[in-house]
Amino acid sequence: MQIADGTVVYFHYTLTNADGDVLDASAVDAPLGYLHGAGNIISGLESALTGRRTGDRFEVTVAPEDAYGVRDESLVQSVPRSAFEGIAQLAPGMRFESRSESGDAQVVTVTEVGDGSVTIDGNHPLAGQSLTFVVEVTEVRAATAQEQAHGHLHEHGHDH
Ligand code: ZN
């Protein structure tokens, strides 16, 4: 079966950045599954999978616009240290969920800890990066009507 909207796809992948550093990979015995055409994975990878079949292997480099977006420097902010009251070991690299003024949940990364202020970055850690995926498609099946209605796959009898 060919990958198209309304199919469930399982694939192995290795993700590297432009420097060749491996950022992520599927576990040997656990390919990643998703419902194709539902925006469950980054758009550049989803497009590259369209039309592939079980057993296909390929490599694709996805530009930031089709991955986790370009960096938005307005999302880098300095906030008072008191905003992190109660967190004694505050250090660069720590991530927190916060609410923006519009009420959306936003994950911020601490990038600098000063005496009185803390710099936080609301960009996705992979924003601005071109990402290379080496992919092997392991299974393609038709999605069930319920999976299509929910917009995600139901694995191993998961039902709700
Ligand atoms: Zn569901």
Coordinates of N, CA and C and ligand atoms in Angstrom, one line a residue:
M1 N 0.9 -1.2 0.0 CA 0.0 0.0 0.0 C 0.9 1.2 0.0
Q2 N 0.4 2.2 -0.8 CA 1.2 3.5 -0.9 C 0.7 4.5 0.2
I3 N 1.7 5.3 0.7 CA 1.4 6.3 1.7 C 0.6 7.4 1.1
A4 N -0.6 7.6 1.6 CA -1.5 8.7 1.2 C -2.3 9.2 2.4
D5 N -3.1 10.2 2.2 CA -3.9 10.7 3.3 C -4.9 9.5 3.7
G6 N -5.0 9.3 5.0 CA -5.9 8.2 5.4 C -5.2 6.9 5.6
T7 N -3.8 6.9 5.5 CA -3.1 5.7 5.9 C -2.4 5.9 7.2
V8 N -2.1 4.8 7.9 CA -1.3 4.8 9.1 C 0.1 4.2 8.7
V9 N 1.1 5.0 9.1 CA 2.5 4.6 8.6 C 3.3 4.4 9.8
Y10 N 4.2 3.4 9.7 CA 5.2 3.1 10.7 C 6.6 3.2 10.1
F11 N 7.5 3.9 10.7 CA 8.8 4.1 10.1 C 9.9 4.2 11.1
H12 N 11.1 3.8 10.7 CA 12.3 4.0 11.5 C 12.9 5.3 11.0
Y13 N 13.6 6.0 11.9 CA 14.2 7.2 11.4 C 15.4 7.5 12.3
T14 N 16.4 8.3 11.7 CA 17.5 8.9 12.4 C 17.5 10.3 12.0
L15 N 17.5 11.2 13.0 CA 17.5 12.6 12.8 C 18.8 13.3 13.1
T16 N 19.4 14.0 12.1 CA 20.6 14.7 12.3 C 20.5 16.1 12.0
N17 N 21.3 17.0 12.6 CA 21.3 18.4 12.3 C 22.4 18.7 11.2
A18 N 22.5 19.9 10.8 CA 23.4 20.3 9.8 C 24.9 19.9 10.1
D19 N 25.2 19.8 11.4 CA 26.6 19.4 11.8 C 26.8 17.9 11.8
G20 N 25.7 17.2 11.5 CA 25.8 15.7 11.5 C 25.6 15.1 12.9
D21 N 25.2 15.9 13.9 CA 25.0 15.4 15.2 C 23.6 14.6 15.2
V22 N 23.6 13.4 15.7 CA 22.3 12.7 15.8 C 21.5 13.3 17.0
L23 N 20.3 13.8 16.6 CA 19.4 14.4 17.6 C 18.4 13.5 18.2
D24 N 18.0 12.5 17.4 CA 16.9 11.6 17.8 C 16.9 10.4 16.8
A25 N 16.4 9.3 17.3 CA 16.2 8.2 16.4 C 15.1 7.3 17.0
S26 N 14.5 6.5 16.2 CA 13.5 5.6 16.7 C 14.2 4.4 17.4
A27 N 13.5 3.8 18.3 CA 14.1 2.6 19.0 C 14.1 1.4 18.0
V28 N 15.1 0.5 18.1 CA 15.3 -0.6 17.2 C 14.0 -1.4 17.0
D29 N 13.3 -1.6 18.1 CA 12.1 -2.5 18.0 C 10.8 -1.7 18.0
A30 N 10.9 -0.3 17.9 CA 9.7 0.5 18.0 C 9.7 1.6 17.0
P31 N 9.3 1.3 15.7 CA 9.2 2.3 14.7 C 8.1 3.3 15.2
L32 N 8.2 4.6 14.7 CA 7.2 5.6 15.0 C 6.0 5.4 14.1
G33 N 4.8 5.5 14.7 CA 3.6 5.4 13.9 C 2.9 6.7 13.9
Y34 N 2.2 7.0 12.8 CA 1.4 8.2 12.8 C 0.3 8.1 11.7
L35 N -0.7 9.0 11.8 CA -1.7 9.0 10.8 C -1.3 10.0 9.7
H36 N -1.2 9.6 8.4 CA -0.7 10.5 7.4 C -1.8 11.5 7.0
G37 N -1.4 12.7 6.8 CA -2.3 13.7 6.3 C -3.0 14.5 7.4
A38 N -2.6 14.2 8.6 CA -3.3 14.8 9.8 C -2.4 15.9 10.5
G39 N -1.2 16.1 9.9 CA -0.3 17.1 10.6 C 0.3 16.6 11.9
N40 N 0.4 15.3 12.0 CA 0.9 14.8 13.3 C 2.4 14.8 13.3
I41 N 3.1 14.9 12.2 CA 4.5 15.0 12.1 C 4.9 16.3 11.4
I42 N 6.1 16.7 11.4 CA 6.5 18.0 10.7 C 6.2 17.9 9.2
S43 N 5.7 19.0 8.6 CA 5.2 19.0 7.3 C 6.2 18.5 6.2
G44 N 7.5 18.9 6.4 CA 8.5 18.5 5.4 C 8.7 17.0 5.3
L45 N 8.6 16.4 6.5 CA 8.8 14.9 6.5 C 7.6 14.2 6.0
E46 N 6.4 14.7 6.4 CA 5.1 14.2 5.9 C 5.1 14.2 4.4
S47 N 5.5 15.3 3.8 CA 5.5 15.4 2.3 C 6.4 14.4 1.7
A48 N 7.6 14.3 2.3 CA 8.6 13.3 1.7 C 8.1 11.9 1.8
L49 N 7.2 11.6 2.8 CA 6.7 10.2 2.9 C 5.6 9.9 1.9
T50 N 4.9 10.9 1.4 CA 3.8 10.7 0.5 C 4.2 9.9 -0.7
G51 N 3.5 8.8 -1.0 CA 3.7 8.0 -2.1 C 4.7 6.8 -1.9
R52 N 5.3 6.8 -0.7 CA 6.3 5.8 -0.4 C 5.6 4.5 0.0
R53 N 6.3 3.4 0.0 CA 5.7 2.1 0.4 C 6.6 1.4 1.4
T54 N 6.0 0.3 2.0 CA 6.7 -0.5 3.0 C 8.1 -0.9 2.4
G55 N 9.1 -0.8 3.1 CA 10.4 -1.2 2.7 C 11.2 -0.1 2.0
D56 N 10.6 1.0 1.7 CA 11.3 2.2 1.1 C 12.3 2.8 2.1
R57 N 13.4 3.1 1.7 CA 14.4 3.8 2.5 C 14.8 5.1 1.7
F58 N 14.9 6.2 2.4 CA 15.3 7.4 1.8 C 15.8 8.4 2.8
E59 N 16.5 9.5 2.3 CA 17.0 10.5 3.1 C 16.4 11.8 2.7
V60 N 16.0 12.7 3.6 CA 15.4 14.0 3.2 C 15.9 15.1 4.2
T61 N 16.3 16.2 3.6 CA 16.7 17.3 4.5 C 15.5 18.4 4.4
V62 N 15.0 18.7 5.6 CA 13.9 19.6 5.7 C 14.3 21.0 6.2
A63 N 13.9 22.0 5.4 CA 14.2 23.4 5.8 C 13.4 23.8 7.1
P64 N 13.9 24.7 7.8 CA 13.3 25.2 9.1 C 11.8 25.5 8.9
E65 N 11.5 26.1 7.7 CA 10.1 26.5 7.5 C 9.1 25.3 7.5
D66 N 9.7 24.1 7.1 CA 8.8 22.9 7.0 C 9.1 22.0 8.1
A67 N 9.9 22.5 9.1 CA 10.2 21.7 10.3 C 9.6 22.4 11.5
Y68 N 10.5 23.0 12.4 CA 10.0 23.6 13.6 C 10.0 25.1 13.5
G69 N 10.1 25.6 12.3 CA 9.9 27.1 12.1 C 11.3 27.8 12.1
V70 N 11.2 29.1 11.7 CA 12.4 29.9 11.8 C 12.4 30.5 13.2
R71 N 13.6 31.0 13.6 CA 13.7 31.6 15.0 C 13.0 32.9 15.0
D72 N 12.3 33.2 16.1 CA 11.7 34.5 16.3 C 12.3 35.1 17.5
E73 N 13.2 36.1 17.3 CA 14.0 36.7 18.4 C 13.1 37.5 19.4
S74 N 11.9 37.8 19.0 CA 11.0 38.5 19.9 C 10.5 37.5 21.0
L75 N 10.8 36.2 20.8 CA 10.4 35.2 21.9 C 11.5 35.1 22.9
V76 N 12.6 35.8 22.7 CA 13.7 35.8 23.7 C 13.4 36.9 24.7
Q77 N 13.3 36.6 26.0 CA 12.9 37.7 26.9 C 13.8 37.6 28.2
S78 N 13.9 38.7 28.8 CA 14.5 38.8 30.1 C 13.4 38.9 31.2
V79 N 13.4 38.0 32.1 CA 12.4 38.1 33.2 C 13.1 38.2 34.5
P80 N 12.4 38.7 35.6 CA 13.0 38.8 36.9 C 13.3 37.4 37.5
R81 N 14.4 37.2 38.2 CA 14.7 35.9 38.8 C 13.5 35.5 39.7
S82 N 12.8 36.4 40.2 CA 11.7 36.1 41.1 C 10.6 35.3 40.4
A83 N 10.6 35.3 39.1 CA 9.6 34.6 38.4 C 9.8 33.1 38.6
F84 N 11.0 32.7 39.0 CA 11.3 31.3 39.2 C 11.5 31.0 40.7
E85 N 10.8 31.7 41.5 CA 10.9 31.5 43.0 C 10.7 30.1 43.3
G86 N 11.5 29.6 44.2 CA 11.3 28.2 44.7 C 12.2 27.2 43.8
I87 N 12.8 27.6 42.7 CA 13.6 26.8 42.0 C 15.1 27.2 42.2
A88 N 15.7 26.4 43.1 CA 17.0 26.8 43.6 C 18.1 26.5 42.5
Q89 N 18.0 25.4 41.8 CA 19.0 25.0 40.9 C 18.8 25.5 39.4
L90 N 18.3 26.7 39.3 CA 17.9 27.2 37.9 C 19.2 27.2 37.1
A91 N 19.1 26.6 35.9 CA 20.3 26.6 35.0 C 19.9 26.6 33.6
P92 N 20.8 27.1 32.7 CA 20.6 27.1 31.3 C 20.2 25.7 30.8
G93 N 19.3 25.7 29.9 CA 18.9 24.4 29.3 C 17.6 23.8 30.0
M94 N 17.2 24.3 31.2 CA 16.0 23.9 31.8 C 14.8 24.4 31.0
R95 N 13.7 23.6 31.0 CA 12.6 24.0 30.2 C 11.3 24.1 31.1
F96 N 10.5 25.1 30.8 CA 9.3 25.3 31.6 C 8.1 25.6 30.7
E97 N 6.9 25.2 31.2 CA 5.7 25.6 30.4 C 5.2 26.8 31.1
S98 N 4.8 27.8 30.2 CA 4.3 29.0 30.7 C 3.0 29.4 29.9
R99 N 2.3 30.4 30.4 CA 1.1 30.8 29.6 C 1.4 32.2 29.0
S100 N 1.2 32.3 27.7 CA 1.4 33.6 27.1 C 0.2 34.5 27.5
E101 N 0.3 35.8 27.1 CA -0.8 36.7 27.4 C -2.1 36.3 26.8
S102 N -2.0 35.6 25.7 CA -3.3 35.1 25.0 C -3.8 33.8 25.6
G103 N -3.0 33.3 26.6 CA -3.5 32.1 27.3 C -3.0 30.8 26.7
D104 N -2.2 30.9 25.6 CA -1.7 29.7 25.0 C -0.5 29.1 25.9
A105 N -0.4 27.8 25.9 CA 0.7 27.2 26.6 C 1.9 27.3 25.7
Q106 N 3.0 27.7 26.4 CA 4.3 27.9 25.6 C 5.4 27.3 26.4
V107 N 6.3 26.5 25.8 CA 7.4 26.0 26.5 C 8.6 26.9 26.2
V108 N 9.2 27.3 27.3 CA 10.4 28.2 27.2 C 11.6 27.5 27.8
T109 N 12.7 27.9 27.2 CA 14.0 27.3 27.6 C 14.8 28.4 28.3
V110 N 15.4 28.1 29.4 CA 16.2 29.1 30.1 C 17.6 29.1 29.4
T111 N 18.0 30.3 29.0 CA 19.3 30.3 28.2 C 20.4 31.0 29.0
E112 N 20.0 31.8 30.0 CA 21.0 32.5 30.8 C 20.5 32.8 32.2
V113 N 21.2 32.6 33.2 CA 20.8 32.9 34.6 C 21.7 34.0 35.2
G114 N 21.2 35.2 35.4 CA 21.9 36.2 36.0 C 21.5 36.4 37.5
D115 N 22.1 37.3 38.2 CA 21.8 37.5 39.6 C 20.3 37.9 39.8
G116 N 19.9 38.9 39.0 CA 18.5 39.4 39.2 C 17.6 39.0 38.1
S117 N 18.1 38.6 37.0 CA 17.3 38.3 35.9 C 17.6 37.0 35.2
V118 N 16.7 36.5 34.4 CA 16.8 35.2 33.7 C 16.4 35.4 32.3
T119 N 17.2 34.9 31.4 CA 16.8 35.0 29.9 C 16.2 33.7 29.5
I120 N 15.0 33.9 28.9 CA 14.2 32.7 28.5 C 14.0 32.8 27.0
D121 N 13.9 31.7 26.3 CA 13.7 31.6 24.9 C 12.5 30.7 24.6
G122 N 11.5 31.4 23.9 CA 10.2 30.6 23.6 C 10.3 29.9 22.3
N123 N 11.4 30.0 21.6 CA 11.5 29.2 20.3 C 11.6 27.7 20.6
H124 N 11.1 26.9 19.7 CA 11.3 25.5 19.8 C 12.8 25.3 19.7
P125 N 13.4 24.3 20.5 CA 14.8 24.1 20.5 C 15.4 23.8 19.1
L126 N 14.5 23.3 18.2 CA 15.0 23.0 16.8 C 14.6 24.0 15.8
A127 N 14.0 25.2 16.3 CA 13.7 26.3 15.4 C 14.9 26.8 14.7
G128 N 14.8 27.1 13.4 CA 15.9 27.7 12.6 C 16.9 26.6 12.1
Q129 N 16.6 25.4 12.4 CA 17.5 24.3 12.0 C 17.0 23.5 10.8
S130 N 17.9 23.2 9.9 CA 17.6 22.3 8.8 C 17.8 20.9 9.4
L131 N 16.9 20.0 9.2 CA 17.0 18.7 9.8 C 17.0 17.6 8.7
T132 N 17.9 16.6 8.9 CA 18.0 15.5 7.9 C 17.5 14.3 8.5
F133 N 16.6 13.6 7.9 CA 16.0 12.4 8.3 C 16.4 11.2 7.4
V134 N 16.9 10.2 8.0 CA 17.1 8.9 7.2 C 16.0 8.0 7.6
V135 N 15.2 7.6 6.7 CA 13.9 7.0 7.0 C 13.8 5.6 6.3
E136 N 13.2 4.6 7.0 CA 12.8 3.3 6.5 C 11.4 3.1 6.8
V137 N 10.6 2.9 5.8 CA 9.1 2.7 6.1 C 9.0 1.2 6.4
T138 N 8.3 0.9 7.5 CA 8.2 -0.5 7.9 C 6.8 -1.1 7.7
E139 N 5.8 -0.2 7.7 CA 4.4 -0.7 7.6 C 3.5 0.4 7.1
V140 N 2.6 0.1 6.2 CA 1.6 1.1 5.8 C 0.3 0.3 5.8
R141 N -0.7 0.9 6.5 CA -2.1 0.3 6.5 C -3.1 1.3 6.4
A142 N -4.3 0.9 6.0 CA -5.4 1.9 5.9 C -5.8 2.3 7.4
A143 N -6.1 3.6 7.6 CA -6.6 4.0 8.9 C -8.0 3.6 9.0
T144 N -8.4 3.3 10.3 CA -9.8 3.0 10.5 C -10.6 4.3 10.5
A145 N -11.9 4.2 10.4 CA -12.8 5.3 10.3 C -12.6 6.1 11.6
Q146 N -12.5 5.4 12.7 CA -12.3 6.1 14.0 C -11.0 6.9 14.1
E147 N -9.9 6.3 13.6 CA -8.7 7.0 13.6 C -8.8 8.2 12.7
Q148 N -9.4 8.1 11.6 CA -9.6 9.3 10.7 C -10.4 10.4 11.4
A149 N -11.4 10.0 12.1 CA -12.3 10.9 12.8 C -11.5 11.6 13.9
H150 N -10.6 10.9 14.6 CA -9.9 11.4 15.7 C -8.6 12.2 15.3
G151 N -8.1 11.9 14.1 CA -6.9 12.6 13.6 C -5.7 12.0 14.2
H152 N -5.7 10.8 14.7 CA -4.5 10.2 15.2 C -4.7 8.6 15.1
L153 N -3.5 7.9 15.2 CA -3.7 6.5 15.2 C -4.0 5.9 16.6
H154 N -4.6 4.7 16.5 CA -4.9 4.0 17.8 C -4.0 2.7 17.7
E155 N -3.1 2.6 18.6 CA -2.1 1.5 18.6 C -2.5 0.4 19.5
H156 N -2.4 -0.8 19.1 CA -2.5 -2.0 20.0 C -3.8 -1.9 20.8
G157 N -4.9 -1.7 20.1 CA -6.2 -1.8 20.7 C -6.5 -0.6 21.6
H158 N -5.7 0.4 21.6 CA -6.0 1.6 22.3 C -7.4 2.1 21.8
D159 N -8.3 2.4 22.6 CA -9.6 2.9 22.1 C -10.2 3.9 23.1
H160 N -10.9 4.9 22.5 CA -11.5 5.8 23.4 C -12.6 6.6 22.6
Ligands
ZN1 ZN -8.4 8.6 19.3

